[in-house]
Amino acid sequence: MTNRSRVDILNINFFDWDGKRQFAGGAERYVMNLAALCRARGLTPRLLQNAHAAFHRHVDGIEVIGVAAASSIDFPAISRAMSAHVAGAALVIASPVELACELTTDAPIIGINHGIWWDDPARQDITDTRGREALFYALARAAITVGVDTNFYNWTRAVGAANVGRIEVVPNFVDLDKFAGVAKQFDGDLEFLFPRRL
């Protein structure tokens, strides 16, 4: 039976896989903000993540569930294990989208791509067939995938993924009350700060 207000947000590691230390990276902030937005809309969000052993925590009133799925980042294994836990959800958000690759659920799935993470020489597994298949299967399962930049859309189109038309680019957001524009004088050297691994 579907809980019409429950939104399950899947991610790799909101906490470490022992459920003790909370991470504070961009993807973790993103899913927490999604959860807060869901709650503000009268929905009941839950965060589900991979874990060495099952755990159950709460952060700012949001339930965080550790699912013992895989001992390494194995998207198909984690996705299969999450399927039983998302049963009955009204909506599933897979962050990153690869976590949708083996989901079996009647709920619509929204995938999130936080950027090209495989541009690091130590993380080239997307170039092997298994890594690429997990991504492409996930794109096929998701009703829509949100990409935070055009790089993912362009990469997906370049490698010939069939579901590139279901990718919507929604750039990462910023709190304009904290980061407001101000008038500047450009009479000296300019310095530019770039996020990520440019």
Short mmCIF file of C-alpha atoms in Angstrom, two decimals, residues 9-17 21-37 45-50 55 59-60 62-64 73 75 93-96 99 112-115 117 148 172-173 196:
data_model
loop_
_atom_site.label_atom_id
_atom_site.label_comp_id
_atom_site.label_asym_id
_atom_site.label_seq_id
_atom_site.Cartn_x
_atom_site.Cartn_y
_atom_site.Cartn_z
CA ILE A 9 15.59 9.94 -0.88
CA LEU A 10 18.40 7.48 -1.60
CA ASN A 11 22.06 8.36 -1.35
CA ILE A 12 25.40 6.70 -0.80
CA ASN A 13 26.50 8.14 2.49
CA PHE A 14 24.76 10.86 4.43
CA PHE A 15 26.51 9.32 7.43
CA ASP A 16 29.57 7.11 7.28
CA TRP A 17 28.59 3.50 6.71
CA ARG A 21 29.79 10.51 11.50
CA GLN A 22 27.61 12.80 9.41
CA PHE A 23 29.15 14.07 6.17
CA ALA A 24 28.83 17.72 5.17
CA GLY A 25 29.51 17.71 1.43
CA GLY A 26 27.46 19.25 -1.35
CA ALA A 27 25.48 16.10 -2.15
CA GLU A 28 24.59 15.64 1.53
CA ARG A 29 23.49 19.27 1.84
CA TYR A 30 21.47 18.87 -1.39
CA VAL A 31 19.47 15.86 -0.11
CA MET A 32 18.92 17.50 3.28
CA ASN A 33 17.56 20.60 1.53
CA LEU A 34 15.33 18.37 -0.62
CA ALA A 35 14.07 16.66 2.53
CA ALA A 36 13.33 20.03 4.15
CA LEU A 37 11.50 21.17 1.02
CA PRO A 45 10.83 12.50 3.64
CA ARG A 46 13.23 9.73 4.62
CA LEU A 47 16.92 9.48 3.73
CA LEU A 48 18.18 5.96 2.95
CA GLN A 49 21.85 5.17 2.52
CA ASN A 50 24.25 2.28 2.26
CA PHE A 55 21.00 1.74 11.57
CA VAL A 59 18.74 14.63 11.77
CA ASP A 60 16.69 17.81 12.13
CA ILE A 62 14.39 13.74 9.17
CA GLU A 63 14.62 9.96 9.45
CA VAL A 64 17.91 8.48 8.17
CA ILE A 73 30.21 1.51 -3.93
CA PHE A 75 25.43 0.72 -7.49
CA ILE A 93 14.60 10.37 -5.41
CA ALA A 94 17.88 8.64 -6.32
CA SER A 95 20.85 10.84 -5.51
CA PRO A 96 22.97 9.96 -7.42
CA LEU A 99 21.09 4.25 -7.28
CA ILE A 112 19.86 13.49 -9.45
CA ASN A 113 23.27 13.88 -11.06
CA HIS A 114 25.61 16.07 -9.01
CA GLY A 115 28.18 16.40 -11.75
CA TRP A 117 32.35 12.46 -10.66
CA VAL A 148 23.20 20.27 -11.79
CA ASN A 172 22.91 24.24 -8.14
CA PHE A 173 21.26 26.90 -6.05
CA ARG A 196 34.87 21.34 -8.31
#
